Short mmCIF file of C-alpha atoms in Angstrom, two decimals:
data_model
loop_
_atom_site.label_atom_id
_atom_site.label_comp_id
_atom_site.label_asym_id
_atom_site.label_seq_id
_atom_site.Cartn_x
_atom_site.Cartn_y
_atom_site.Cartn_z
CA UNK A 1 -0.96 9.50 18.89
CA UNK A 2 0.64 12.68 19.67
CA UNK A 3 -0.79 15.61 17.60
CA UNK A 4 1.55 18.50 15.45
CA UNK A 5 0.40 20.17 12.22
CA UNK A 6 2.01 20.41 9.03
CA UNK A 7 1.01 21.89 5.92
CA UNK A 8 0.86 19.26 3.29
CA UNK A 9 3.18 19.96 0.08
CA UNK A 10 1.45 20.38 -3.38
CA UNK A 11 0.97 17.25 -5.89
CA UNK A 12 0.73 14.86 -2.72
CA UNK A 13 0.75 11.26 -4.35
CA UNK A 14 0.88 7.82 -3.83
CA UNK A 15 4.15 6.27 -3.42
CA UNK A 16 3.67 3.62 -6.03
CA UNK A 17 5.99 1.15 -4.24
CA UNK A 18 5.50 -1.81 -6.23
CA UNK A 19 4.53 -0.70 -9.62
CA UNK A 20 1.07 -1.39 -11.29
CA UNK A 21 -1.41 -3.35 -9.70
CA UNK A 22 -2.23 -6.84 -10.53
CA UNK A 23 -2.37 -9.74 -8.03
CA UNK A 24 -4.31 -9.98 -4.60
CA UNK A 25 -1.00 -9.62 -2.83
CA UNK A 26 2.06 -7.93 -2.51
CA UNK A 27 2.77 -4.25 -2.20
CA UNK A 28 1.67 -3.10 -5.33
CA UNK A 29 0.69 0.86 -5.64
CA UNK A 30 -2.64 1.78 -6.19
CA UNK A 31 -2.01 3.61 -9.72
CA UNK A 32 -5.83 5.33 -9.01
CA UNK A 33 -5.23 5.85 -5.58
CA UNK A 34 -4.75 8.27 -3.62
CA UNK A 35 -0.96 0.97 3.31
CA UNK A 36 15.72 -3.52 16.19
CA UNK A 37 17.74 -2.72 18.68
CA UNK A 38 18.64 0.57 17.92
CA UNK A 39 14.65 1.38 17.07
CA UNK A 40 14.01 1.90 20.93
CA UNK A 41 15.15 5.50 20.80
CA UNK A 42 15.89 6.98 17.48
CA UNK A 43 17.24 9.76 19.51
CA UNK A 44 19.23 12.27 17.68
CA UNK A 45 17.62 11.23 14.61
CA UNK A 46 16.77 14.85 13.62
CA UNK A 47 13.02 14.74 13.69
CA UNK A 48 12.90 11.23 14.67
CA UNK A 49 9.64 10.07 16.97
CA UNK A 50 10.41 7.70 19.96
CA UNK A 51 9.29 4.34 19.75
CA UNK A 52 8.38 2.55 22.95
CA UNK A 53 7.92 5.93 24.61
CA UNK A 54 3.90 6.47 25.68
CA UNK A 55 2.93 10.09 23.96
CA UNK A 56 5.60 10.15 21.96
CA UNK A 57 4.88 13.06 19.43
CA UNK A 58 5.14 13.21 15.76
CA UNK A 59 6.95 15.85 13.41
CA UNK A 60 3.66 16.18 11.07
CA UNK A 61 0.59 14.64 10.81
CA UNK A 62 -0.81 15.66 7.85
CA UNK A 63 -1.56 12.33 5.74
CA UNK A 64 -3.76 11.92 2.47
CA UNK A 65 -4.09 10.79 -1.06
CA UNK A 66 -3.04 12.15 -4.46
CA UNK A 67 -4.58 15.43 -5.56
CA UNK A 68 -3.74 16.20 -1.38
CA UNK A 69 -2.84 20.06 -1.98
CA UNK A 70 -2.56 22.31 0.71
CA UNK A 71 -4.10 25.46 0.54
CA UNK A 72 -1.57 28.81 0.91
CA UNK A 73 -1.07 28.86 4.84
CA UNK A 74 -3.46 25.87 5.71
CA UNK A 75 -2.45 23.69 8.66
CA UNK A 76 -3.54 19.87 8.62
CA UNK A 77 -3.70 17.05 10.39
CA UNK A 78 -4.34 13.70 10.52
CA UNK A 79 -7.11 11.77 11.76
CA UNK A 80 -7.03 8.02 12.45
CA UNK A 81 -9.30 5.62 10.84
CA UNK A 82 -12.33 4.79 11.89
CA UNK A 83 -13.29 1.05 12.58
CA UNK A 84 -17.04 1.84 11.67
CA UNK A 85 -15.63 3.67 8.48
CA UNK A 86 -18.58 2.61 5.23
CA UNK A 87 -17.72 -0.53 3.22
CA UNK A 88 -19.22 -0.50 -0.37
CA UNK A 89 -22.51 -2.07 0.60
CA UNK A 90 -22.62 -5.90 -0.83
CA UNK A 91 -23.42 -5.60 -4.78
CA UNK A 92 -27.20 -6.89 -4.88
CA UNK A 93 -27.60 -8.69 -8.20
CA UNK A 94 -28.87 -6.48 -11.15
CA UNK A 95 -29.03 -5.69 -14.68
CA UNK A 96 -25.27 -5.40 -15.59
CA UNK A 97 -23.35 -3.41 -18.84
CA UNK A 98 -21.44 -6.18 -19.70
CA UNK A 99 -21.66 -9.92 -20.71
CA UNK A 100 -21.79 -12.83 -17.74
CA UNK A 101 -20.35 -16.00 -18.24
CA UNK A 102 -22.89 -18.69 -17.70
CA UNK A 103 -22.56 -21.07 -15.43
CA UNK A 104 -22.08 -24.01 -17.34
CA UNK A 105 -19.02 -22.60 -19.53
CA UNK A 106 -15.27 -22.33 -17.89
CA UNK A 107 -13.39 -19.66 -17.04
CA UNK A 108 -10.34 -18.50 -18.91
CA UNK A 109 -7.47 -19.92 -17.76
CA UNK A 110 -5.87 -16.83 -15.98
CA UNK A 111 -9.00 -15.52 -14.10
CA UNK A 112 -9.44 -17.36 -10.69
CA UNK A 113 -11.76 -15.86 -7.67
CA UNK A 114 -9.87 -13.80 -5.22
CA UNK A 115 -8.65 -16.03 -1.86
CA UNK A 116 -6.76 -13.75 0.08
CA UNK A 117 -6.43 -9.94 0.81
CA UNK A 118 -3.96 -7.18 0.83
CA UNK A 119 -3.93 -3.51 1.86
CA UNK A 120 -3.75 -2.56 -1.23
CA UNK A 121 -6.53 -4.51 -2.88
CA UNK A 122 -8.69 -3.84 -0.05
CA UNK A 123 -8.38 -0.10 -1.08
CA UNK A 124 -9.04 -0.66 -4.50
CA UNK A 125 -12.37 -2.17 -3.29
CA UNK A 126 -13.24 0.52 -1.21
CA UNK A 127 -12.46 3.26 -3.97
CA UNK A 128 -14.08 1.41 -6.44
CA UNK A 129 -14.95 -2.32 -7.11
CA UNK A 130 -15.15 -2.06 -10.61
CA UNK A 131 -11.56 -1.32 -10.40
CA UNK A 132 -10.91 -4.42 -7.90
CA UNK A 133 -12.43 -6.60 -10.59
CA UNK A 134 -10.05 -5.28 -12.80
CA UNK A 135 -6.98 -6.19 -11.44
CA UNK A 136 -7.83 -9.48 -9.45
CA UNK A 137 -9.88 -10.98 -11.73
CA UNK A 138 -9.35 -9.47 -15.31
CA UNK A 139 -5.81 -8.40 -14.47
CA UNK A 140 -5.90 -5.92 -16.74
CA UNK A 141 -2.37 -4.35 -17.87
CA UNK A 142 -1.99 -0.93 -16.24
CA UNK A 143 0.97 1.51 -17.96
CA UNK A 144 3.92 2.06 -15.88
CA UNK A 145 4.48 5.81 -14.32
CA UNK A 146 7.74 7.18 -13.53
CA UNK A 147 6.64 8.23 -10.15
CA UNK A 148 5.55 4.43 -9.50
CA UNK A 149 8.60 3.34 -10.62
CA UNK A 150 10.52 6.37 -8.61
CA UNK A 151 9.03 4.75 -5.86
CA UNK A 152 10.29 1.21 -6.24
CA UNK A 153 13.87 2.11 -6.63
CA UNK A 154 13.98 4.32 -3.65
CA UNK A 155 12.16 1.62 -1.82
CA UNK A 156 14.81 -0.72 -3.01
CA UNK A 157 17.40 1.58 -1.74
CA UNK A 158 16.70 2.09 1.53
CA UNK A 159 15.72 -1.72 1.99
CA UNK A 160 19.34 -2.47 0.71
CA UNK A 161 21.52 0.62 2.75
CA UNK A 162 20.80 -1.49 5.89
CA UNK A 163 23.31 -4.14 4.11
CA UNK A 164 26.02 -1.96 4.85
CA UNK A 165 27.89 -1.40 8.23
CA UNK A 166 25.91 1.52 10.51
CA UNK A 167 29.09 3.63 9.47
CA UNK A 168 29.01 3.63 6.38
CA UNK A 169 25.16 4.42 6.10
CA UNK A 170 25.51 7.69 4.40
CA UNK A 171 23.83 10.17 2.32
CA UNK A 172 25.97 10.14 -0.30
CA UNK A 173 26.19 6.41 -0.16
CA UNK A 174 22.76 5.99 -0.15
CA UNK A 175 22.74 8.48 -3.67
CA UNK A 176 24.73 6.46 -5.39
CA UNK A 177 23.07 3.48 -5.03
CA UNK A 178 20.15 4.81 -7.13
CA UNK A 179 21.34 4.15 -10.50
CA UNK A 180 22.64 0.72 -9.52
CA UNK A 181 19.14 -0.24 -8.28
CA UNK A 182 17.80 1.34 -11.77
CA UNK A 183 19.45 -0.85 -13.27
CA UNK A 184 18.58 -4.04 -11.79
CA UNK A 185 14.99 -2.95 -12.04
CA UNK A 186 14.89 -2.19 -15.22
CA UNK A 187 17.08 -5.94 -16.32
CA UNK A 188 13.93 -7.58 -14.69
CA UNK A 189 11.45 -5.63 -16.26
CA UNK A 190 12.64 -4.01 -19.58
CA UNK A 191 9.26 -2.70 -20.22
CA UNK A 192 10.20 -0.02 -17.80
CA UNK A 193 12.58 1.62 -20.29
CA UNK A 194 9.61 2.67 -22.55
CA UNK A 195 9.04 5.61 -20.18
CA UNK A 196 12.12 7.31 -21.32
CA UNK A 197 12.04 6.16 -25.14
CA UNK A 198 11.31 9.58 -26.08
CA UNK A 199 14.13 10.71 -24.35
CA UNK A 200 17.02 10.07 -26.68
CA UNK A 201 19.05 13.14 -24.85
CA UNK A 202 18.42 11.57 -21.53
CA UNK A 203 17.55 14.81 -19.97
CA UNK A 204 14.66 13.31 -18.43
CA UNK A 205 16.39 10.26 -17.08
CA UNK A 206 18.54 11.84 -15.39
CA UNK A 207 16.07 14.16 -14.02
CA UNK A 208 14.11 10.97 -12.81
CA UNK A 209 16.95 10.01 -11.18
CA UNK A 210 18.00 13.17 -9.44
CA UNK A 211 15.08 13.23 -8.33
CA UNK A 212 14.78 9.71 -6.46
CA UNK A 213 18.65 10.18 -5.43
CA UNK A 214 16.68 13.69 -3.65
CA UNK A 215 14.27 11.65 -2.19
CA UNK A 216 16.55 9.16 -0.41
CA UNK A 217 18.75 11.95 0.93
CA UNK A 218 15.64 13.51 2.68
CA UNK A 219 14.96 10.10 4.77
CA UNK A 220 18.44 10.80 6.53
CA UNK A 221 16.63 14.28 7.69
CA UNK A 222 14.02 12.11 9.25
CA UNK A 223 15.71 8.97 10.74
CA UNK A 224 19.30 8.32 11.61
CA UNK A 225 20.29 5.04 9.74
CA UNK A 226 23.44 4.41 11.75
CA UNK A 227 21.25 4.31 15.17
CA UNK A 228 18.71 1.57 13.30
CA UNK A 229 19.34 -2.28 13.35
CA UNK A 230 15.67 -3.63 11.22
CA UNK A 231 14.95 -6.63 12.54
CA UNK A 232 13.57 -7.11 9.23
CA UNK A 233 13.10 -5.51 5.98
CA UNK A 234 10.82 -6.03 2.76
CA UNK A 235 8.90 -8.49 5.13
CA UNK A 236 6.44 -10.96 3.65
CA UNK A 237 3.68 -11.42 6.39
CA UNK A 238 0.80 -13.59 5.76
CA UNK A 239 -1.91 -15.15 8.25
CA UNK A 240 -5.57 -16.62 8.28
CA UNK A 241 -7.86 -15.51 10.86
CA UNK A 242 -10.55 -17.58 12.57
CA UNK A 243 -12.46 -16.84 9.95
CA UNK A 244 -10.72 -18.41 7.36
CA UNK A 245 -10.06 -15.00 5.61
CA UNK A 246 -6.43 -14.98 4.17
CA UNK A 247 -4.64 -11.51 4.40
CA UNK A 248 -1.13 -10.60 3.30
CA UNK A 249 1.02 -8.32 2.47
CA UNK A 250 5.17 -6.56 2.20
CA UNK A 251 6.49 -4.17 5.23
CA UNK A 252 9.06 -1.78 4.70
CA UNK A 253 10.50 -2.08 7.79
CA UNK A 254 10.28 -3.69 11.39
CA UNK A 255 11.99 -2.76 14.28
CA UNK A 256 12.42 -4.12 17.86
CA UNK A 257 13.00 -2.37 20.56
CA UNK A 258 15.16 -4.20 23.62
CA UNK A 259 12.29 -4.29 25.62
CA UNK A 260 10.65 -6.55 22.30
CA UNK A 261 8.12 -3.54 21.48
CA UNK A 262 7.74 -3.26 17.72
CA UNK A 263 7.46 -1.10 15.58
CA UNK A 264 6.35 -1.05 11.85
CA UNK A 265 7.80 1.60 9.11
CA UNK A 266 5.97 2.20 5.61
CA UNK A 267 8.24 4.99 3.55
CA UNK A 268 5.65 6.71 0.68
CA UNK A 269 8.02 9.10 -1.62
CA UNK A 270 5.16 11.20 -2.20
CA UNK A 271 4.22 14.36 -0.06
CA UNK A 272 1.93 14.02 3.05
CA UNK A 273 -1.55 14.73 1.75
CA UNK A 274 -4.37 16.29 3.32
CA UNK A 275 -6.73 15.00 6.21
CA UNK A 276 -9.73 13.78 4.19
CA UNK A 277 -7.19 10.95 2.46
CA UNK A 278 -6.22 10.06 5.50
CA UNK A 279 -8.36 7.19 6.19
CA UNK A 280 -5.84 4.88 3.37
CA UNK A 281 -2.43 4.85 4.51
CA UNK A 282 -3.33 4.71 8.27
CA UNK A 283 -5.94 1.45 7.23
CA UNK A 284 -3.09 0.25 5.62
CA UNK A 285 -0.79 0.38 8.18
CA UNK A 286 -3.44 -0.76 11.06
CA UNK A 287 -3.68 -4.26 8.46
CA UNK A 288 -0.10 -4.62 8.79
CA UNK A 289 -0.54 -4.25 12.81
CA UNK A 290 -3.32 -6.84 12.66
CA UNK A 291 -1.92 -9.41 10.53
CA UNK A 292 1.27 -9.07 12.94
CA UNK A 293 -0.85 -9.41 16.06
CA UNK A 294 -2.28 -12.65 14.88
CA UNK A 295 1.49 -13.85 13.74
CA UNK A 296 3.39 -12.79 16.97
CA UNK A 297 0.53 -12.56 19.67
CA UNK A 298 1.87 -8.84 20.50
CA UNK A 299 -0.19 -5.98 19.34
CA UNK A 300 2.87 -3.56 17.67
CA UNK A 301 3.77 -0.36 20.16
CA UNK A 302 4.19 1.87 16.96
CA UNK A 303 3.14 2.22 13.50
CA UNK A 304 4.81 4.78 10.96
CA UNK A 305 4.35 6.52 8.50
CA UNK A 306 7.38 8.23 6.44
CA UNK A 307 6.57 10.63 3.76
CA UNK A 308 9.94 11.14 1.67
CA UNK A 309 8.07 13.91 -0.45
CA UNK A 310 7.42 16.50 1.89
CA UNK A 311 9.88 15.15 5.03
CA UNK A 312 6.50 14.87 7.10
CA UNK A 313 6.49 11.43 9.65
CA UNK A 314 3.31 10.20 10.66
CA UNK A 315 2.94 7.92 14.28
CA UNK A 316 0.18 5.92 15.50
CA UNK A 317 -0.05 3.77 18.75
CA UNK A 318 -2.77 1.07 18.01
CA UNK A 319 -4.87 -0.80 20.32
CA UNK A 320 -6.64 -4.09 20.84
CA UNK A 321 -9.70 -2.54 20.33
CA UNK A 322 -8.67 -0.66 17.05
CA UNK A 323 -7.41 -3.84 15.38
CA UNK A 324 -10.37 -5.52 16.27
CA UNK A 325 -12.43 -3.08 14.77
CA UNK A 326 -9.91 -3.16 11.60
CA UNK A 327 -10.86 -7.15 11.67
CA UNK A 328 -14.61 -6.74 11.41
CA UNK A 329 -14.29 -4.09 8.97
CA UNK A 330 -12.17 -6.58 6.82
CA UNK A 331 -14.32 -9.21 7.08
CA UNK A 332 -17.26 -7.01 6.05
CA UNK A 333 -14.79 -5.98 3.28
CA UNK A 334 -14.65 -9.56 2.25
CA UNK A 335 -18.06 -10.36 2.22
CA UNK A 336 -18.85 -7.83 -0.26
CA UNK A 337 -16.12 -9.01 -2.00
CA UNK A 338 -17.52 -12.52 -2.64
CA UNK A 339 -20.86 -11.35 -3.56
CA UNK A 340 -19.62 -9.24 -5.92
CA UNK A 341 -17.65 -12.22 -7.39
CA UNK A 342 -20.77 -14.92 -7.09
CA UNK A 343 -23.07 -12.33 -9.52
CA UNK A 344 -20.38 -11.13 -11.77
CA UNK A 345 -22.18 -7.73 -10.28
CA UNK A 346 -18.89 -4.74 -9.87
CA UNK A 347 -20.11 -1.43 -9.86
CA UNK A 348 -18.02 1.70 -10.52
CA UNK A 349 -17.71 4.42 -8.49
CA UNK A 350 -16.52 7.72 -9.62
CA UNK A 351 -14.03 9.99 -7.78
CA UNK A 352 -11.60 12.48 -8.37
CA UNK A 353 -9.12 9.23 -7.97
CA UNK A 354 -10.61 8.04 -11.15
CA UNK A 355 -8.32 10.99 -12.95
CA UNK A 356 -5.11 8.55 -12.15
CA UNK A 357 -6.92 5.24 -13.81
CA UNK A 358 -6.01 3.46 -16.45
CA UNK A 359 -8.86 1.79 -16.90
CA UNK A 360 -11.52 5.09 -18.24
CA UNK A 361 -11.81 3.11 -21.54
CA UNK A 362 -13.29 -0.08 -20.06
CA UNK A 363 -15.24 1.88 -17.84
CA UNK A 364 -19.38 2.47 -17.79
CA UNK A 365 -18.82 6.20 -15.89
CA UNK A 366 -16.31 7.10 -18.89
CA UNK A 367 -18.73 5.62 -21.78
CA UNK A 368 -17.22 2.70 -21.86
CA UNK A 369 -18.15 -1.45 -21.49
CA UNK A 370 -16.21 -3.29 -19.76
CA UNK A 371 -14.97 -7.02 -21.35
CA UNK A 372 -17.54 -10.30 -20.45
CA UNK A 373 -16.90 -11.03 -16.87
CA UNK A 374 -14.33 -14.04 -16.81
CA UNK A 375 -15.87 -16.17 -14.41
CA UNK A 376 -18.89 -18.27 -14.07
CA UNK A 377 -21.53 -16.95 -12.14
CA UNK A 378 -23.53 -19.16 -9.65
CA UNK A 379 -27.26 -19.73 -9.14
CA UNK A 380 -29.15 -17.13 -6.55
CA UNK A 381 -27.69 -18.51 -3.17
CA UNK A 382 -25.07 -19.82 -3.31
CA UNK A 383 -21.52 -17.69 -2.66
CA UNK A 384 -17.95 -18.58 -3.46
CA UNK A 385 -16.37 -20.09 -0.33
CA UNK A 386 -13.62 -18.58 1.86
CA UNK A 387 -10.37 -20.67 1.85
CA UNK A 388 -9.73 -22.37 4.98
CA UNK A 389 -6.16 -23.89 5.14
CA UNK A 390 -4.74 -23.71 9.32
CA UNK A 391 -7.57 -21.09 10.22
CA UNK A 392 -5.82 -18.96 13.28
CA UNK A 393 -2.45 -19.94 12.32
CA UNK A 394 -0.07 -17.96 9.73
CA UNK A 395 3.72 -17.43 9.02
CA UNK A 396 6.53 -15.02 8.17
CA UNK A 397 9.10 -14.86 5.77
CA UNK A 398 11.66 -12.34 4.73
CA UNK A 399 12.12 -11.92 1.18
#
């Protein structure tokens, strides 16, 4: 990974691409938090790094989480993620705040154990596995943010843009797409126009939306969309290792190179944060690179990172040996994950992240309990088993 410095913008944040939590899979945004021919050479892309190219380098590399605020003059960079990077050690059974269902009485209906894993819920984990529990097993209803939102209709823009003849792949095209894909949004999920109910001017709509329709014409200062052919876009990957672990999860953006090198895109519309977040988008993206490993037998040439906030692009060349490492860590990650789900035992862990969380009410570190734990809780010894369905296969679809 070639290595440039960048100061990181104020008010860094997560992208929310997907909205609020919920499910095991998907792309959803971690609301507390802080994951062609044509793609060969993105050259003349202002600011564009070179897939395919060994040492390629990389316009900034300063990466992070929310509350990632550069101090006045302060240069950052990125650091990559660590395979031996700590795993919330596995819950041992104790003394808990809040009821446990005995073993003998059913679970309600919508609570199930967790089978599978995405980036995103592996985060949640690793921030805090009181908050995992949350939204995999309670599925507890998180508030929708405009920035969250933001990010899903930029997201949707500059999935759809590709539609559109390489000529007429414009800036201004591109802008006016962004009320369009408001509108969609907000027809399948009306809910979304209670964050502008107290806006009966619509100052702050259109505010909201100036600012997305800002944020898409940034990307076309960091890539050139009429020198890009995705070879896909919005991807649904899925795969089961060895193991019989399950992991899935949405890319932005895939592109192959003539020589077949690939290379996988992430956009985040908030600002690049500073190096101590680092560690979240980069695991994220090194999932994505394992996951496609096991799907195509080709580890990808490139993974990137493009931060429409502050116009700062992030690049990372994986290895064998770093997905490997990404594998075992995951697998740790997962082992936790069923203990904590066999004794009903999720412990919080507090942060500055915990600011962004919806969830202070319900929360022992905030004074609060959280509701009786939803599923029945085995005898000492025994764990939940891992879901084995064509262990070392897995498939692709575009959706």
């Amino acid at each position: 990974m070639g290595t440039s410095t960048e100061e990181a913008g104020p008010d860094a944040a997560d992208d929310g691409h997907s909205g609020q939590g919920g499910g095991q899979g998907g792309k959803g945004g971690t609301a507390c938090a802080a994951p062609a021919a044509g793609a060969a050479g993105e050259a003349g892309a202002p600011g564009a790094a070179t897939a395919g190219v060994p040492g390629a380098s990389v316009e900034s590399e300063a990466v992070g989480g929310p509350e990632a605020v550069a101090e006045p003059g302060r240069a950052v960079t990125s650091a990559a993620v660590p395979a031996s990077a700590p795993v919330p050690a596995a819950p041992v059974p104790a003394a808990t705040s809040e009821p446990v269902t005995p073993a003998d009485s059913p679970a309600p209906p919508s609570a199930t154990p967790p089978v599978s894993l995405s980036p995103s819920r592996a985060g949640d984990f690793m921030q805090c596995p009181l908050l995992y529990r949350f939204r995999v097993i309670d599925k507890l209803p998180e508030k929708p943010s405009p920035a969250a939102t933001r990010g899903t209709v930029v997201h949707a823009v500059l999935e759809r843009l590709f539609d559109a003849p390489a000529a007429q792949r414009t800036a201004g095209g591109a802008r006016s797409m962004v009320p369009g894909e408001w509108e969609k949004l907000l027809a399948k999920r009306p809910e979304l126009a209670g964050l502008f109910e107290d806006d009966p001017s619509g100052e702050r709509l259109a505010a909201w939306l100036a600012d997305a329709e800002a944020l898409v014409e940034r990307w076309f200062t960091l890539e050139d969309p009429t020198r890009l052919e995705p070879a896909d876009r919005e991807l649904y990957v899925e795969t089961v290792l060895d193991s019989g672990l399950r992991l899935r999860g949405f890319i932005d953006r895939v592109d192959v190179a003539p020589t077949g090198e690939v290379r996988l895109v992430d956009y985040k519309t908030g600002k690049a944060p500073r190096p101590e977040y680092a560690d979240g988008p980069l695991f994220q993206m090194k999932f994505y690179a394992l996951v496609m490993w096991r799907l195509r037998g080709r580890v990808p040439r490139r993974l990137q990172l493009v931060y429409l906030g502050s116009g700062d692009v992030l690049t990372y060349d994986p290895t064998e040996a770093d997905l490997r490492g990404v594998e075992r860590k995951l697998l740790a990650l997962w082992d936790a994950i069923q203990r904590a789900t066999a004794t009903g035992d999720w412990r919080p862990r507090r942060t500055k992240l915990c600011g962004w969380c919806d969830h202070q009410a319900v929360c022992p570190e905030f004074g609060g309990t959280p509701p009786p734990y939803p599923l029945p809780v085995p005898g000492p010894g025994r764990a939940l088993p891992v879901e084995v369905s064509g262990a070392g296969q897995g498939r692709m679809d575009l959706v």
